[in-house]
Amino acid sequence: MAECKTRIGIMGGTFDPIHIGHLVTAEAVRIEFGLDKVLFIPAANPPHKQHAQVTPAIHRYIMTVMATYSNPSFFVSPIELERPGPSYTIDTVRALIDQYGEKSDFYFITGADAIADLPTWKDIDELLGLCHFVAATRPGCISMIDAVIRRFGAKGRQRIHRLSTPELEISSTDIRERVKLGRSIKYIVPESVEQYILKEGLYRS
Ligand code: ATP
């Protein structure tokens, strides 16, 4: 009888703050790919944002827990926060394989912008052997994602998937800017996250 592997989604991000674009995407991939769970993994020290000012990890972690709490398939992992140095996905995936064993298949969930940079990720060839990638996309980005898939040949075709998701023009950058300007972020982030941002005075300056 064929062995049934647990399917685990990995939603990595800075989550500064987490917003409904992240949540809608993770849920769409969970359903489409039959994932048993999705791990949200806030990055401690994102390699691609080394020079940017990032909110202390504890705030980003708490907001991620608040945002995902009501979905029984969503979990938050502090794995990258507990590890010193830059948060490379290859290290995270190796650690998750140690934790969950070989009986799990991993699906790393990204937006279209992140997939464009995939060729520059640390140990990307090995990483593609260890996990699948799902690029949430909209019609305008399909050719760019297909170019990335072609770049990796057969491994790209087997391991990189794309999924059309609702177009939500939301970014954490825009949310931080809105808070700074005193504009509403209602419905762009879950209510608990909105309350937390206001209570803690995040993103005001
Ligand atoms: P920032 O504006 O600070 O760069 P961000 O909104 O892009 O942040 P991240 O935490 O950097 O959020 O992103 C984590 C992951 O979520 C990335 O793979 C990114 O492509 C994806 N993502 C971000 N915003 C959206 C969105 N609106 N819809 C779908 N995926 C998204």
PDB file of C-alpha atoms in Angstrom, residues 37-204:
ATOM      1  CA  LYS A  37      -1.094  22.009   8.443  1.00  0.00           C
ATOM      2  CA  VAL A  38       0.613  25.292   7.656  1.00  0.00           C
ATOM      3  CA  LEU A  39       3.496  26.512   9.784  1.00  0.00           C
ATOM      4  CA  PHE A  40       3.906  30.286   9.844  1.00  0.00           C
ATOM      5  CA  ILE A  41       7.580  30.995  10.478  1.00  0.00           C
ATOM      6  CA  PRO A  42       8.534  34.586  11.291  1.00  0.00           C
ATOM      7  CA  ALA A  43      12.097  35.339  10.185  1.00  0.00           C
ATOM      8  CA  ALA A  44      14.425  36.643  12.875  1.00  0.00           C
ATOM      9  CA  ASN A  45      16.899  38.231  10.577  1.00  0.00           C
ATOM     10  CA  PRO A  46      15.657  38.125   6.976  1.00  0.00           C
ATOM     11  CA  PRO A  47      18.694  37.853   4.617  1.00  0.00           C
ATOM     12  CA  HIS A  48      16.950  39.991   1.962  1.00  0.00           C
ATOM     13  CA  LYS A  49      16.064  42.743   4.463  1.00  0.00           C
ATOM     14  CA  GLN A  50      19.460  43.097   6.203  1.00  0.00           C
ATOM     15  CA  HIS A  51      19.501  46.856   5.865  1.00  0.00           C
ATOM     16  CA  ALA A  52      15.849  47.506   6.613  1.00  0.00           C
ATOM     17  CA  GLN A  53      14.547  48.392  10.060  1.00  0.00           C
ATOM     18  CA  VAL A  54      12.572  45.379  11.207  1.00  0.00           C
ATOM     19  CA  THR A  55      10.270  45.417  14.256  1.00  0.00           C
ATOM     20  CA  PRO A  56      11.533  43.318  17.208  1.00  0.00           C
ATOM     21  CA  ALA A  57      10.789  39.642  16.634  1.00  0.00           C
ATOM     22  CA  ILE A  58       8.651  39.263  19.761  1.00  0.00           C
ATOM     23  CA  HIS A  59       6.028  41.712  18.389  1.00  0.00           C
ATOM     24  CA  ARG A  60       5.990  40.018  14.969  1.00  0.00           C
ATOM     25  CA  TYR A  61       5.701  36.613  16.602  1.00  0.00           C
ATOM     26  CA  ILE A  62       2.795  37.647  18.871  1.00  0.00           C
ATOM     27  CA  MET A  63       0.900  39.235  15.960  1.00  0.00           C
ATOM     28  CA  THR A  64       1.399  36.077  13.882  1.00  0.00           C
ATOM     29  CA  VAL A  65       0.004  33.934  16.712  1.00  0.00           C
ATOM     30  CA  MET A  66      -2.994  36.267  17.053  1.00  0.00           C
ATOM     31  CA  ALA A  67      -3.704  36.263  13.313  1.00  0.00           C
ATOM     32  CA  THR A  68      -3.571  32.482  12.901  1.00  0.00           C
ATOM     33  CA  TYR A  69      -5.215  31.444  16.184  1.00  0.00           C
ATOM     34  CA  SER A  70      -8.705  30.834  14.807  1.00  0.00           C
ATOM     35  CA  ASN A  71      -7.590  28.416  12.068  1.00  0.00           C
ATOM     36  CA  PRO A  72      -7.034  24.896  13.488  1.00  0.00           C
ATOM     37  CA  SER A  73      -4.674  24.069  10.594  1.00  0.00           C
ATOM     38  CA  PHE A  74      -2.434  27.085  11.160  1.00  0.00           C
ATOM     39  CA  PHE A  75       0.499  26.998  13.590  1.00  0.00           C
ATOM     40  CA  VAL A  76       3.344  29.395  14.363  1.00  0.00           C
ATOM     41  CA  SER A  77       6.890  28.122  14.731  1.00  0.00           C
ATOM     42  CA  PRO A  78       9.611  30.111  16.547  1.00  0.00           C
ATOM     43  CA  ILE A  79      12.282  27.991  14.836  1.00  0.00           C
ATOM     44  CA  GLU A  80      13.985  30.929  13.088  1.00  0.00           C
ATOM     45  CA  LEU A  81      13.751  33.177  16.134  1.00  0.00           C
ATOM     46  CA  GLU A  82      15.622  30.615  18.215  1.00  0.00           C
ATOM     47  CA  ARG A  83      18.486  30.366  15.720  1.00  0.00           C
ATOM     48  CA  PRO A  84      21.211  33.050  15.636  1.00  0.00           C
ATOM     49  CA  GLY A  85      22.336  34.589  12.347  1.00  0.00           C
ATOM     50  CA  PRO A  86      20.452  35.152   9.082  1.00  0.00           C
ATOM     51  CA  SER A  87      17.278  33.123   8.543  1.00  0.00           C
ATOM     52  CA  TYR A  88      18.114  30.924   5.572  1.00  0.00           C
ATOM     53  CA  THR A  89      15.277  28.687   4.375  1.00  0.00           C
ATOM     54  CA  ILE A  90      17.620  25.746   3.756  1.00  0.00           C
ATOM     55  CA  ASP A  91      18.527  25.681   7.484  1.00  0.00           C
ATOM     56  CA  THR A  92      14.861  25.899   8.451  1.00  0.00           C
ATOM     57  CA  VAL A  93      13.804  23.079   6.126  1.00  0.00           C
ATOM     58  CA  ARG A  94      16.652  20.833   7.341  1.00  0.00           C
ATOM     59  CA  ALA A  95      15.576  21.483  10.944  1.00  0.00           C
ATOM     60  CA  LEU A  96      11.923  20.725  10.099  1.00  0.00           C
ATOM     61  CA  ILE A  97      12.925  17.438   8.444  1.00  0.00           C
ATOM     62  CA  ASP A  98      14.796  16.535  11.656  1.00  0.00           C
ATOM     63  CA  GLN A  99      11.717  17.481  13.679  1.00  0.00           C
ATOM     64  CA  TYR A 100       8.979  15.865  11.570  1.00  0.00           C
ATOM     65  CA  GLY A 101      10.944  13.026   9.978  1.00  0.00           C
ATOM     66  CA  GLU A 102      11.080  11.809   6.404  1.00  0.00           C
ATOM     67  CA  LYS A 103       7.386  10.897   6.421  1.00  0.00           C
ATOM     68  CA  SER A 104       6.456  14.507   5.682  1.00  0.00           C
ATOM     69  CA  ASP A 105       6.391  16.456   2.437  1.00  0.00           C
ATOM     70  CA  PHE A 106       7.054  20.168   2.753  1.00  0.00           C
ATOM     71  CA  TYR A 107       5.485  22.919   0.656  1.00  0.00           C
ATOM     72  CA  PHE A 108       7.075  26.338   0.933  1.00  0.00           C
ATOM     73  CA  ILE A 109       4.476  29.005   0.151  1.00  0.00           C
ATOM     74  CA  THR A 110       5.563  32.280  -1.421  1.00  0.00           C
ATOM     75  CA  GLY A 111       4.169  35.271  -3.231  1.00  0.00           C
ATOM     76  CA  ALA A 112       5.142  35.858  -6.857  1.00  0.00           C
ATOM     77  CA  ASP A 113       7.689  38.544  -5.889  1.00  0.00           C
ATOM     78  CA  ALA A 114       9.636  36.138  -3.685  1.00  0.00           C
ATOM     79  CA  ILE A 115       9.727  33.345  -6.287  1.00  0.00           C
ATOM     80  CA  ALA A 116      11.489  35.669  -8.742  1.00  0.00           C
ATOM     81  CA  ASP A 117      14.514  35.703  -6.401  1.00  0.00           C
ATOM     82  CA  LEU A 118      14.588  31.921  -5.931  1.00  0.00           C
ATOM     83  CA  PRO A 119      17.752  31.357  -8.014  1.00  0.00           C
ATOM     84  CA  THR A 120      19.687  33.494  -5.484  1.00  0.00           C
ATOM     85  CA  TRP A 121      18.542  31.552  -2.384  1.00  0.00           C
ATOM     86  CA  LYS A 122      21.236  29.757  -0.382  1.00  0.00           C
ATOM     87  CA  ASP A 123      21.763  26.128  -1.537  1.00  0.00           C
ATOM     88  CA  ILE A 124      18.733  26.373  -3.816  1.00  0.00           C
ATOM     89  CA  ASP A 125      19.468  23.133  -5.713  1.00  0.00           C
ATOM     90  CA  GLU A 126      19.527  21.159  -2.474  1.00  0.00           C
ATOM     91  CA  LEU A 127      16.485  23.061  -1.192  1.00  0.00           C
ATOM     92  CA  LEU A 128      14.462  22.071  -4.279  1.00  0.00           C
ATOM     93  CA  GLY A 129      15.291  18.451  -3.491  1.00  0.00           C
ATOM     94  CA  LEU A 130      13.949  18.841   0.047  1.00  0.00           C
ATOM     95  CA  CYS A 131      10.718  20.754  -0.484  1.00  0.00           C
ATOM     96  CA  HIS A 132       8.153  21.917  -2.992  1.00  0.00           C
ATOM     97  CA  PHE A 133       7.516  25.574  -3.686  1.00  0.00           C
ATOM     98  CA  VAL A 134       4.088  27.004  -4.332  1.00  0.00           C
ATOM     99  CA  ALA A 135       4.019  30.455  -5.889  1.00  0.00           C
ATOM    100  CA  ALA A 136       0.758  32.294  -5.345  1.00  0.00           C
ATOM    101  CA  THR A 137       0.236  34.212  -8.509  1.00  0.00           C
ATOM    102  CA  ARG A 138      -2.027  36.330 -10.579  1.00  0.00           C
ATOM    103  CA  PRO A 139      -2.336  36.298 -14.384  1.00  0.00           C
ATOM    104  CA  GLY A 140       0.273  39.044 -14.921  1.00  0.00           C
ATOM    105  CA  CYS A 141       3.018  37.060 -13.144  1.00  0.00           C
ATOM    106  CA  ILE A 142       2.631  33.670 -14.859  1.00  0.00           C
ATOM    107  CA  SER A 143       5.387  34.179 -17.457  1.00  0.00           C
ATOM    108  CA  MET A 144       7.853  35.312 -14.788  1.00  0.00           C
ATOM    109  CA  ILE A 145       7.168  32.218 -12.650  1.00  0.00           C
ATOM    110  CA  ASP A 146       7.382  29.949 -15.703  1.00  0.00           C
ATOM    111  CA  ALA A 147      10.818  31.426 -16.450  1.00  0.00           C
ATOM    112  CA  VAL A 148      11.951  30.479 -12.926  1.00  0.00           C
ATOM    113  CA  ILE A 149      10.524  26.959 -13.377  1.00  0.00           C
ATOM    114  CA  ARG A 150      12.394  26.570 -16.702  1.00  0.00           C
ATOM    115  CA  ARG A 151      15.612  27.828 -15.114  1.00  0.00           C
ATOM    116  CA  PHE A 152      15.641  24.703 -12.890  1.00  0.00           C
ATOM    117  CA  GLY A 153      14.742  22.202 -15.643  1.00  0.00           C
ATOM    118  CA  ALA A 154      13.109  18.907 -14.609  1.00  0.00           C
ATOM    119  CA  LYS A 155      13.538  19.701 -10.902  1.00  0.00           C
ATOM    120  CA  GLY A 156      11.750  23.016 -11.447  1.00  0.00           C
ATOM    121  CA  ARG A 157       8.821  21.310 -13.193  1.00  0.00           C
ATOM    122  CA  GLN A 158       8.493  18.744 -10.384  1.00  0.00           C
ATOM    123  CA  ARG A 159       9.068  21.032  -7.454  1.00  0.00           C
ATOM    124  CA  ILE A 160       7.792  24.518  -8.310  1.00  0.00           C
ATOM    125  CA  HIS A 161       4.052  24.928  -8.624  1.00  0.00           C
ATOM    126  CA  ARG A 162       1.915  27.950  -9.205  1.00  0.00           C
ATOM    127  CA  LEU A 163      -1.539  28.665  -7.906  1.00  0.00           C
ATOM    128  CA  SER A 164      -3.861  31.479  -8.909  1.00  0.00           C
ATOM    129  CA  THR A 165      -5.043  33.294  -5.826  1.00  0.00           C
ATOM    130  CA  PRO A 166      -7.263  36.322  -5.300  1.00  0.00           C
ATOM    131  CA  GLU A 167      -5.482  39.536  -6.116  1.00  0.00           C
ATOM    132  CA  LEU A 168      -4.957  41.363  -2.829  1.00  0.00           C
ATOM    133  CA  GLU A 169      -2.849  44.465  -3.290  1.00  0.00           C
ATOM    134  CA  ILE A 170      -1.710  44.498   0.333  1.00  0.00           C
ATOM    135  CA  SER A 171       1.802  44.699   1.734  1.00  0.00           C
ATOM    136  CA  SER A 172       3.270  45.111   5.183  1.00  0.00           C
ATOM    137  CA  THR A 173       5.086  48.186   3.864  1.00  0.00           C
ATOM    138  CA  ASP A 174       1.753  49.805   2.995  1.00  0.00           C
ATOM    139  CA  ILE A 175       0.309  48.919   6.402  1.00  0.00           C
ATOM    140  CA  ARG A 176       3.299  50.462   8.234  1.00  0.00           C
ATOM    141  CA  GLU A 177       2.909  53.600   6.123  1.00  0.00           C
ATOM    142  CA  ARG A 178      -0.809  53.803   6.852  1.00  0.00           C
ATOM    143  CA  VAL A 179      -0.244  53.567  10.605  1.00  0.00           C
ATOM    144  CA  LYS A 180       2.462  56.228  10.414  1.00  0.00           C
ATOM    145  CA  LEU A 181       0.047  58.559   8.599  1.00  0.00           C
ATOM    146  CA  GLY A 182      -2.774  57.775  11.045  1.00  0.00           C
ATOM    147  CA  ARG A 183      -4.861  56.027   8.378  1.00  0.00           C
ATOM    148  CA  SER A 184      -7.108  53.036   9.016  1.00  0.00           C
ATOM    149  CA  ILE A 185      -5.820  49.460   8.688  1.00  0.00           C
ATOM    150  CA  LYS A 186      -9.189  47.945   9.548  1.00  0.00           C
ATOM    151  CA  TYR A 187      -9.956  44.751   7.549  1.00  0.00           C
ATOM    152  CA  ILE A 188      -6.418  44.698   6.080  1.00  0.00           C
ATOM    153  CA  VAL A 189      -5.152  42.944   9.208  1.00  0.00           C
ATOM    154  CA  PRO A 190      -7.195  40.804  11.630  1.00  0.00           C
ATOM    155  CA  GLU A 191      -8.864  42.872  14.353  1.00  0.00           C
ATOM    156  CA  SER A 192      -6.630  41.417  17.088  1.00  0.00           C
ATOM    157  CA  VAL A 193      -3.537  42.494  15.140  1.00  0.00           C
ATOM    158  CA  GLU A 194      -4.951  45.969  14.584  1.00  0.00           C
ATOM    159  CA  GLN A 195      -5.599  46.317  18.331  1.00  0.00           C
ATOM    160  CA  TYR A 196      -2.107  45.063  19.167  1.00  0.00           C
ATOM    161  CA  ILE A 197      -0.447  47.550  16.780  1.00  0.00           C
ATOM    162  CA  LEU A 198      -2.398  50.432  18.311  1.00  0.00           C
ATOM    163  CA  LYS A 199      -1.853  49.291  21.931  1.00  0.00           C
ATOM    164  CA  GLU A 200       1.900  48.812  21.478  1.00  0.00           C
ATOM    165  CA  GLY A 201       2.298  51.970  19.405  1.00  0.00           C
ATOM    166  CA  LEU A 202       4.006  50.109  16.550  1.00  0.00           C
ATOM    167  CA  TYR A 203       4.854  51.813  13.231  1.00  0.00           C
ATOM    168  CA  ARG A 204       4.122  55.332  14.477  1.00  0.00           C
TER     169      ARG A 204
END
